[in-house]
Short mmCIF file of C-alpha atoms in Angstrom, two decimals:
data_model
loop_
_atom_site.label_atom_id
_atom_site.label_comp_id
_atom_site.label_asym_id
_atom_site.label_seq_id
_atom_site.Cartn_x
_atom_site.Cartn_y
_atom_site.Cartn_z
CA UNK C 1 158.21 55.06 44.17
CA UNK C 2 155.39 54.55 46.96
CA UNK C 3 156.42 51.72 49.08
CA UNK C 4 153.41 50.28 50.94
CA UNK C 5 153.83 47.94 54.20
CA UNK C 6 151.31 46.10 56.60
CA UNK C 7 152.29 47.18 60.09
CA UNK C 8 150.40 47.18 63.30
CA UNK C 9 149.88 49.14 65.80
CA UNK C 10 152.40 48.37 68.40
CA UNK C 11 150.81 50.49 71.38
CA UNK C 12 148.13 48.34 71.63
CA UNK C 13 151.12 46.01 72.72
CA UNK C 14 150.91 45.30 76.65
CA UNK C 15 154.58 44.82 78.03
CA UNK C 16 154.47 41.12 79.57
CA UNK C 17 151.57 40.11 77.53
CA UNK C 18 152.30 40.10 73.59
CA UNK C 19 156.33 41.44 74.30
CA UNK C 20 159.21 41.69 76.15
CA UNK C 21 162.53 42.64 75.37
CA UNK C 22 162.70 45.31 72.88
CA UNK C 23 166.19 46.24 72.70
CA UNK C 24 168.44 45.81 69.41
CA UNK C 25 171.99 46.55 68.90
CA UNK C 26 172.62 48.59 66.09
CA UNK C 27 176.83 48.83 65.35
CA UNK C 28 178.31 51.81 66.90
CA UNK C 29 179.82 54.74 64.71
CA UNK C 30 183.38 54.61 65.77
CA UNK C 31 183.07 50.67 64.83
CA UNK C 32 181.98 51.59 61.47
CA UNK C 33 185.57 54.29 61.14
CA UNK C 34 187.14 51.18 62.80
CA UNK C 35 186.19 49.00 59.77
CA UNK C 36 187.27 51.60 56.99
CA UNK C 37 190.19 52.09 58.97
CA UNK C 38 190.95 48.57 58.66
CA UNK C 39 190.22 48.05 55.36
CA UNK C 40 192.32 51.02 54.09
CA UNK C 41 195.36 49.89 55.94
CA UNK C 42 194.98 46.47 54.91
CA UNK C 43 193.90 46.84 51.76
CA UNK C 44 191.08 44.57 52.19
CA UNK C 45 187.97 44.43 49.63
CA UNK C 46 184.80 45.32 50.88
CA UNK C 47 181.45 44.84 49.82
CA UNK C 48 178.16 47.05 51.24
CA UNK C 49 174.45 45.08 51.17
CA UNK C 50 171.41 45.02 52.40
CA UNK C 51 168.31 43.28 53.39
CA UNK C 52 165.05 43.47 52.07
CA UNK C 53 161.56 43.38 53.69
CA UNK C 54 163.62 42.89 56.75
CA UNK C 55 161.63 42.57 59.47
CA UNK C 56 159.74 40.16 58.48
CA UNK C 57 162.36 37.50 58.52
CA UNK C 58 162.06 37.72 62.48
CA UNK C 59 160.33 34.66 64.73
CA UNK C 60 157.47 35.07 67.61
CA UNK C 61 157.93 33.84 70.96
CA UNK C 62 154.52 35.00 71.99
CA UNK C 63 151.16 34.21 70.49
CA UNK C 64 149.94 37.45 68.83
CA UNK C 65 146.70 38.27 67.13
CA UNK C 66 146.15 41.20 64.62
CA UNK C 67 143.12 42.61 62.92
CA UNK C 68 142.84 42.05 59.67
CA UNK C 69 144.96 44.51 57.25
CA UNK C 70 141.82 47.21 55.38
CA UNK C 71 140.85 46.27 52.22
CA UNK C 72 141.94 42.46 52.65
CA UNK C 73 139.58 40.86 55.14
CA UNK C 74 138.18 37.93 54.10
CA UNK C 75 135.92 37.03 56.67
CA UNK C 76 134.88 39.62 59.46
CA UNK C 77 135.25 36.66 62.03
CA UNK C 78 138.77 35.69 61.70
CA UNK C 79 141.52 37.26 62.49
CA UNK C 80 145.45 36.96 61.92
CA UNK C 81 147.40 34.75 64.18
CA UNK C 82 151.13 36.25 63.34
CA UNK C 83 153.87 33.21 62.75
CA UNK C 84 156.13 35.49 61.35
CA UNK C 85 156.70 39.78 63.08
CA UNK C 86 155.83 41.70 61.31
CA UNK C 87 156.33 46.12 61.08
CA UNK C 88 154.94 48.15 63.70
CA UNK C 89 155.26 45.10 66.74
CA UNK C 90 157.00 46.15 69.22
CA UNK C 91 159.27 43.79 69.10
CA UNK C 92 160.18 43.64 65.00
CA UNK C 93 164.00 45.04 65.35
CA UNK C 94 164.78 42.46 68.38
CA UNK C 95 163.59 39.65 66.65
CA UNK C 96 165.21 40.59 63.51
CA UNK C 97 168.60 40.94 65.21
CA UNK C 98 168.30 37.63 67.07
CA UNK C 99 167.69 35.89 63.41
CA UNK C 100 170.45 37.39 61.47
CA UNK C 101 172.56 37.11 64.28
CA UNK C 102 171.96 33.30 64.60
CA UNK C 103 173.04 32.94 60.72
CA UNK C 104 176.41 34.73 61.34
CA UNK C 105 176.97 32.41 64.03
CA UNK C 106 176.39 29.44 62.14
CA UNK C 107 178.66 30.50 59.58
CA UNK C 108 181.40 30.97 62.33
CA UNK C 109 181.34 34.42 62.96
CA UNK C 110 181.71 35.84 66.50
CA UNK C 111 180.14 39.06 67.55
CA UNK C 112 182.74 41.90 68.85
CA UNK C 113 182.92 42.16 72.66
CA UNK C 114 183.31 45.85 72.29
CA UNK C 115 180.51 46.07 69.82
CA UNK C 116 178.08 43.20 69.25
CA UNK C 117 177.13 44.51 65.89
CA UNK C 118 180.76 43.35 64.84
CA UNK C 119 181.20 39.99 63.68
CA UNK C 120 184.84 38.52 62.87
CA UNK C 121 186.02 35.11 62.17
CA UNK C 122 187.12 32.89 65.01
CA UNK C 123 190.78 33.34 65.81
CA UNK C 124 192.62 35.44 63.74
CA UNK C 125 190.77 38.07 61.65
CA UNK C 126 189.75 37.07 57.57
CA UNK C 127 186.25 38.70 57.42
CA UNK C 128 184.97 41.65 59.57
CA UNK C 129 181.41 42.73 59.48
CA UNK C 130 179.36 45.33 60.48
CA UNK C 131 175.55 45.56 60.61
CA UNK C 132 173.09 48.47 60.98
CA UNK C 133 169.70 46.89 61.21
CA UNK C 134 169.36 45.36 57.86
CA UNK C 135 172.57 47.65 56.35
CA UNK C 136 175.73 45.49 56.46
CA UNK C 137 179.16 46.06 55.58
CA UNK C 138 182.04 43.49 55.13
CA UNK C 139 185.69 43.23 54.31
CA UNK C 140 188.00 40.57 53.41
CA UNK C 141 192.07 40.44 52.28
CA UNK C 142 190.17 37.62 50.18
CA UNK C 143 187.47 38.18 47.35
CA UNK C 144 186.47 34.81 47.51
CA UNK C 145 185.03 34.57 51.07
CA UNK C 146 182.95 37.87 50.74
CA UNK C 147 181.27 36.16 47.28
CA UNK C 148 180.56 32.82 49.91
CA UNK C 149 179.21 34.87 52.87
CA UNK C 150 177.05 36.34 50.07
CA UNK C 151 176.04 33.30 48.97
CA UNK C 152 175.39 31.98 52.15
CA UNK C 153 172.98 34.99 53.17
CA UNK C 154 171.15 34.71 50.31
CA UNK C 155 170.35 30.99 50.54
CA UNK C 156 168.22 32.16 53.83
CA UNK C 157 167.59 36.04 53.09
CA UNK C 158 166.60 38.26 50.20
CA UNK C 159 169.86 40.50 49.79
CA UNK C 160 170.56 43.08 47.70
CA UNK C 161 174.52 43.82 47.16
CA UNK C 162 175.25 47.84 47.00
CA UNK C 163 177.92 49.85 45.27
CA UNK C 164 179.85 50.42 48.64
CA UNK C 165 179.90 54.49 47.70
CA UNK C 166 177.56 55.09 50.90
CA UNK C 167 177.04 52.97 54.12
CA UNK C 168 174.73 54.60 57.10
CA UNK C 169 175.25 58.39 56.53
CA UNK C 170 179.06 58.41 55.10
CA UNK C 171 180.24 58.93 51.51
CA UNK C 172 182.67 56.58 50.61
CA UNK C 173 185.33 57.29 48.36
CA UNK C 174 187.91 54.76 47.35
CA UNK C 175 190.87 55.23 45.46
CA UNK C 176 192.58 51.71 45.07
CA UNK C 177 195.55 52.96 43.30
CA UNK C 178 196.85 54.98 46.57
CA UNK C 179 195.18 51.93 48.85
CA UNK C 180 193.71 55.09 50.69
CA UNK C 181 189.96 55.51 52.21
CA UNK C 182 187.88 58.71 52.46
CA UNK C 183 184.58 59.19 53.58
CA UNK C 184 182.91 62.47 54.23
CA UNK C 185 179.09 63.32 54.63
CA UNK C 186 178.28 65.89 51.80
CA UNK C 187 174.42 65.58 51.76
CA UNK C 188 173.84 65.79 55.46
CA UNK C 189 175.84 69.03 55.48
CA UNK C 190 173.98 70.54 51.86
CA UNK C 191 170.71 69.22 54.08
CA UNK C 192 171.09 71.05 57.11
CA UNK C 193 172.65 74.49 55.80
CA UNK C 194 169.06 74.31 53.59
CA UNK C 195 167.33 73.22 56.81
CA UNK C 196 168.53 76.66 58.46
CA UNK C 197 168.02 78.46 55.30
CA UNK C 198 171.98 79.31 54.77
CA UNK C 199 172.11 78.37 51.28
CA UNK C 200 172.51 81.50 49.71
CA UNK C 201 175.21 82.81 52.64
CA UNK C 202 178.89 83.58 51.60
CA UNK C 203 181.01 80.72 52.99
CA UNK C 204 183.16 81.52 56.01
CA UNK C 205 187.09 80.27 56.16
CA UNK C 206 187.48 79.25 59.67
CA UNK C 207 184.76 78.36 62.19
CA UNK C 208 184.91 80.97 64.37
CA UNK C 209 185.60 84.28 64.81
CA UNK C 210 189.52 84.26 67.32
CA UNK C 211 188.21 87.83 68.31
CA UNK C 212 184.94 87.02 69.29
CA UNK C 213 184.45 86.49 73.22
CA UNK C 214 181.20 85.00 73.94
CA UNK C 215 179.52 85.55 77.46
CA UNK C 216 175.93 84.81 78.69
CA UNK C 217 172.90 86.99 78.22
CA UNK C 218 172.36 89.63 80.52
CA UNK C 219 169.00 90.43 82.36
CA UNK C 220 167.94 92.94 80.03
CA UNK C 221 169.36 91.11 76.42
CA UNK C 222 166.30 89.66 74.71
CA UNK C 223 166.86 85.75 73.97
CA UNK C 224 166.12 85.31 70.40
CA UNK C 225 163.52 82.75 68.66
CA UNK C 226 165.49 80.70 66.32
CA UNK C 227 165.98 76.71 66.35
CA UNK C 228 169.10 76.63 68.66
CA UNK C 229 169.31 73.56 70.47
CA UNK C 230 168.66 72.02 67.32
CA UNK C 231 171.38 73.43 65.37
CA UNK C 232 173.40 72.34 67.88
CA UNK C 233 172.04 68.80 67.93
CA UNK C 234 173.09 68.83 63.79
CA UNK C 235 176.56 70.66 64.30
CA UNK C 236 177.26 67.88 67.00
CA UNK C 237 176.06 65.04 64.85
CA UNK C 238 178.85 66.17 62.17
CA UNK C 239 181.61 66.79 64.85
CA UNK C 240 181.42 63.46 66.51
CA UNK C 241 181.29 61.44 63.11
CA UNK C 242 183.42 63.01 60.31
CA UNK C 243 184.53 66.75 61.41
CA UNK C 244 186.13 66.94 64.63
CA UNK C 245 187.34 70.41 62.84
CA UNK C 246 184.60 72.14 64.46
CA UNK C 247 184.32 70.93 67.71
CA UNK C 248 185.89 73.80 69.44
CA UNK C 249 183.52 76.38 68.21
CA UNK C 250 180.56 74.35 68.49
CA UNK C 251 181.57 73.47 72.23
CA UNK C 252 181.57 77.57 72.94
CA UNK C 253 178.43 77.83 71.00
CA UNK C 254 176.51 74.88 73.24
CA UNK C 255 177.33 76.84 76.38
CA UNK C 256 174.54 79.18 75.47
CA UNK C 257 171.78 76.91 75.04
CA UNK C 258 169.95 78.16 77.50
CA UNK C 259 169.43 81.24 76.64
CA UNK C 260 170.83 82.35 73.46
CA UNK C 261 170.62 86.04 72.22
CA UNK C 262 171.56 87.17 68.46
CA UNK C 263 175.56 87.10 68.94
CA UNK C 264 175.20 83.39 69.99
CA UNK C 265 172.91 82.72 66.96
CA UNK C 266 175.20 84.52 64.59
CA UNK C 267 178.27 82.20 65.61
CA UNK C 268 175.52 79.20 65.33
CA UNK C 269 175.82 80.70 61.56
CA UNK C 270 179.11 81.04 60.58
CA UNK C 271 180.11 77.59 61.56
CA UNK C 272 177.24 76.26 59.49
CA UNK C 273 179.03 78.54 56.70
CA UNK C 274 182.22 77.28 57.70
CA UNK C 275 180.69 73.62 56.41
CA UNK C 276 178.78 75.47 53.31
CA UNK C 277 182.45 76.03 52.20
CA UNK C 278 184.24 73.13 53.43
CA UNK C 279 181.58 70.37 52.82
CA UNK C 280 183.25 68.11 51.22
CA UNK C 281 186.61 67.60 53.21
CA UNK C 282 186.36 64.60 55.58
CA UNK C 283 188.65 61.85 57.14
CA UNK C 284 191.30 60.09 55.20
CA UNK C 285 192.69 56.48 56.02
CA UNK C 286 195.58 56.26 54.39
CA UNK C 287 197.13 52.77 53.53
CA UNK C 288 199.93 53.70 52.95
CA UNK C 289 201.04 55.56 55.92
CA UNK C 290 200.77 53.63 58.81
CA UNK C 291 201.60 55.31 61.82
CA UNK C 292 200.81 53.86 65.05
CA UNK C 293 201.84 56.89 67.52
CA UNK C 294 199.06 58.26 69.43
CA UNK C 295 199.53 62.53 69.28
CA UNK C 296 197.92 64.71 71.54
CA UNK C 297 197.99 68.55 71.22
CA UNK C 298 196.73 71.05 73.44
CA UNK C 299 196.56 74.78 73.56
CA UNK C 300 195.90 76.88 76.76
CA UNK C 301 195.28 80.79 77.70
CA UNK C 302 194.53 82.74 80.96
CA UNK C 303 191.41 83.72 82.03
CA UNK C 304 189.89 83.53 78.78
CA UNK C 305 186.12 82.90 79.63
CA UNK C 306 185.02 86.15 80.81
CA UNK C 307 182.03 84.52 82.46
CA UNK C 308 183.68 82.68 85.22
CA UNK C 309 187.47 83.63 84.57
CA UNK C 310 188.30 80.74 84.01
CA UNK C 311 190.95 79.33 81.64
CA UNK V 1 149.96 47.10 48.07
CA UNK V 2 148.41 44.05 46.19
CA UNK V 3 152.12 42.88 45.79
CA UNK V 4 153.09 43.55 49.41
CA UNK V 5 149.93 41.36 50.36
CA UNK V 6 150.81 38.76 48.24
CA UNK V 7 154.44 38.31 49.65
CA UNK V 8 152.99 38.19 52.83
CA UNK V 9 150.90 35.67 52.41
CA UNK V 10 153.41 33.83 50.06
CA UNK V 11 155.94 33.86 53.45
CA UNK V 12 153.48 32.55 55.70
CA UNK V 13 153.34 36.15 57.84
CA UNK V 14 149.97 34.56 59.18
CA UNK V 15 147.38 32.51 59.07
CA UNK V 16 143.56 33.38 59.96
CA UNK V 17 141.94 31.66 62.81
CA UNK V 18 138.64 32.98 64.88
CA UNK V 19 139.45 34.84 67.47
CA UNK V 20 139.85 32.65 71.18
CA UNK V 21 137.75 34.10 73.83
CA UNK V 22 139.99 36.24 76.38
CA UNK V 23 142.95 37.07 73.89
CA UNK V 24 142.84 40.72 72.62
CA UNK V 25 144.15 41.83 69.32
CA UNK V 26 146.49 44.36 68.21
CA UNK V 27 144.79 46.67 65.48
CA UNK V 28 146.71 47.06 62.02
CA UNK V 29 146.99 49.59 59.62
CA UNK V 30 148.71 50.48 56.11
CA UNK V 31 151.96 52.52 55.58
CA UNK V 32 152.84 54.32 52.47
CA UNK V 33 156.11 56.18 52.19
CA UNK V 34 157.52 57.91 49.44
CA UNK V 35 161.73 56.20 48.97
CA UNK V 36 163.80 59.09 48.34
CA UNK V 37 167.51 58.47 47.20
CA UNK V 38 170.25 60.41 48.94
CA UNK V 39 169.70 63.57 47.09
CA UNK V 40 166.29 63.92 47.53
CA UNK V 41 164.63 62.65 44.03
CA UNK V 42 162.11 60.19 44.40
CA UNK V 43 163.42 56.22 43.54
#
């Protein structure tokens, strides 16, 4: 399907002029765990929607004119005076924000002091909600007041209800019977090792290799051309959200950014071959287990890093 | 796009006035992008 939208072009915006503040919160990705978390130990029901033609819902304060859209003008001499913002303005998410945050507030819902894309009900907690720009996620102990917030959103909004399975980049998986949670993020992984071009590579068990040592290039080693900094950018996107499995090996592989030769960019590899075989394993919230004990484990060695000696 | 113009004009986006003298404009434009699911096939 071809979706077509009227934007503008927002950098013909002049700061002070036609806009001002153009920051919006979007909810955090630990808040998000946070939320499944809860709902898996609770047991609560949750529901996943969104909001159509979103940004249009936002309000002006300034006075802003646009060209006509092609195709549509009416009459050369007039232009559009914009009540409503509208895609491409500069600031469309702020405005947005500020309007569905007003409606949570009127139905009683306070925004998070740790994360003000996290709305809960005054007091003691009954609904929790999360919101990524127009992708919102709530949960409830009761049914009935997620099918009223519902109701009360779409009163004001056009809002489509989703099947819960997928909420801003994680797979959901719910399995009532065991009250437990898992979420895991099998496309972005199937995405990137095609992105690199591992797809046909035999899967590796562990991420890295105990016996390799890696050091920096020397003078003479010849840096190779191959999208580095990027990999790490994806590998890092995975460790912080769902796979905190590979963060060891992708912190030794990040010390070579600089200047990375063919041994760094063959350990780049096998950690993205590591995922090809271990895609879809995630994080589990178990219901049924709760365990409130904070466990740390560490490992250490003596002058392991051969670059600096250091442990 | 005919559909997309229409809601916009059914939710009172704008309204057309001439131009006052000394207020600049901000140009506009058309975007079309092809909605891919999660796996890649079109929607």
């Amino acid at each position: 399907m071809i979706q077509s939208k009227a934007s503008c072009k927002g950098f013909t915006q002049v700061h002070g002029f036609d806009y001002d503040e153009t920051f919006s919160p979007v909810i955090k990705h630990d808040s998000i765990q946070s939320i499944f978390a809860l709902a898996a130990t609770h047991d609560m029901h949750m529901i996943q929607y969104d909001v159509r033609t979103t940004f249009l819902y936002g309000e002006l304060d300034e006075e802003i004119f646009m060209e006509q859209p092609e195709g549509y003008k009416k009459d050369e001499m007039l232009v559009c005076r914009l009540k409503r913002s509208i895609y491409g303005l500069k600031q469309a998410a702020r405005q947005w924000n500020r309007k569905f945050d007003s409606f949570l507030t009127r139905y009683n819902l306070v925004a998070s002091s740790a994360d003000s894309c996290v709305y809960h009900s005054n007091g003691h907690i009954e609904i929790v909600t999360g919101l990524f720009v127009d992708d919102g996620i709530s949960c409830s102990t009761d049914e009935t007041m997620l099918a009223d917030m519902l109701q009360y959103l779409r009163k004001h909004f056009e809002v489509t209800q989703g099947t819960g399975n997928y909420y801003v980049g994680f797979e959901v998986h719910r399995c009532c019977n065991t009250r437990s949670m898992f979420i895991n993020q099998q496309w972005y992984i199937t995405d990137i090792i095609h992105h690199f071009g591992l797809q046909k590579s035999n899967p590796a068990i562990t991420p890295a290799d105990p016996h390799t040592h890696l050091v920096a290039a020397a003078e003479e080693d010849t840096p190779i051309l191959a999208p580095y900094k990027e990999a790490i950018g994806c590998l890092m996107y995975v460790m912080t959200l769902i796979r905190p499995d590979i963060a060891y090996a992708v912190s030794c592989v990040a010390q070579f950014s600089e200047r990375p030769t063919q041994v760094h960019w063959t350990t780049m590899k096998r950690i993205l071959r590591y995922l090809q075989g271990t895609k879809d394993r995630g994080i589990m919230y178990s219901g049924t287990i709760i365990d409130n004990h904070l466990k740390g484990f560490c490992d250490a060695d003596f002058t392991r890093d051969q670059n600096d000696r250091k442990s | 796009m005919d559909d997309e113009y229409k809601s916009l004009l059914v939710n009172f986006t704008w309204e057309l006035v001439p131009l006052p003298p000394e207020q600049k404009i901000v140009k506009s434009k058309w975007v079309f992008k092809i909605k891919t699911k999660m796996d890649g096939t079109s929607e």
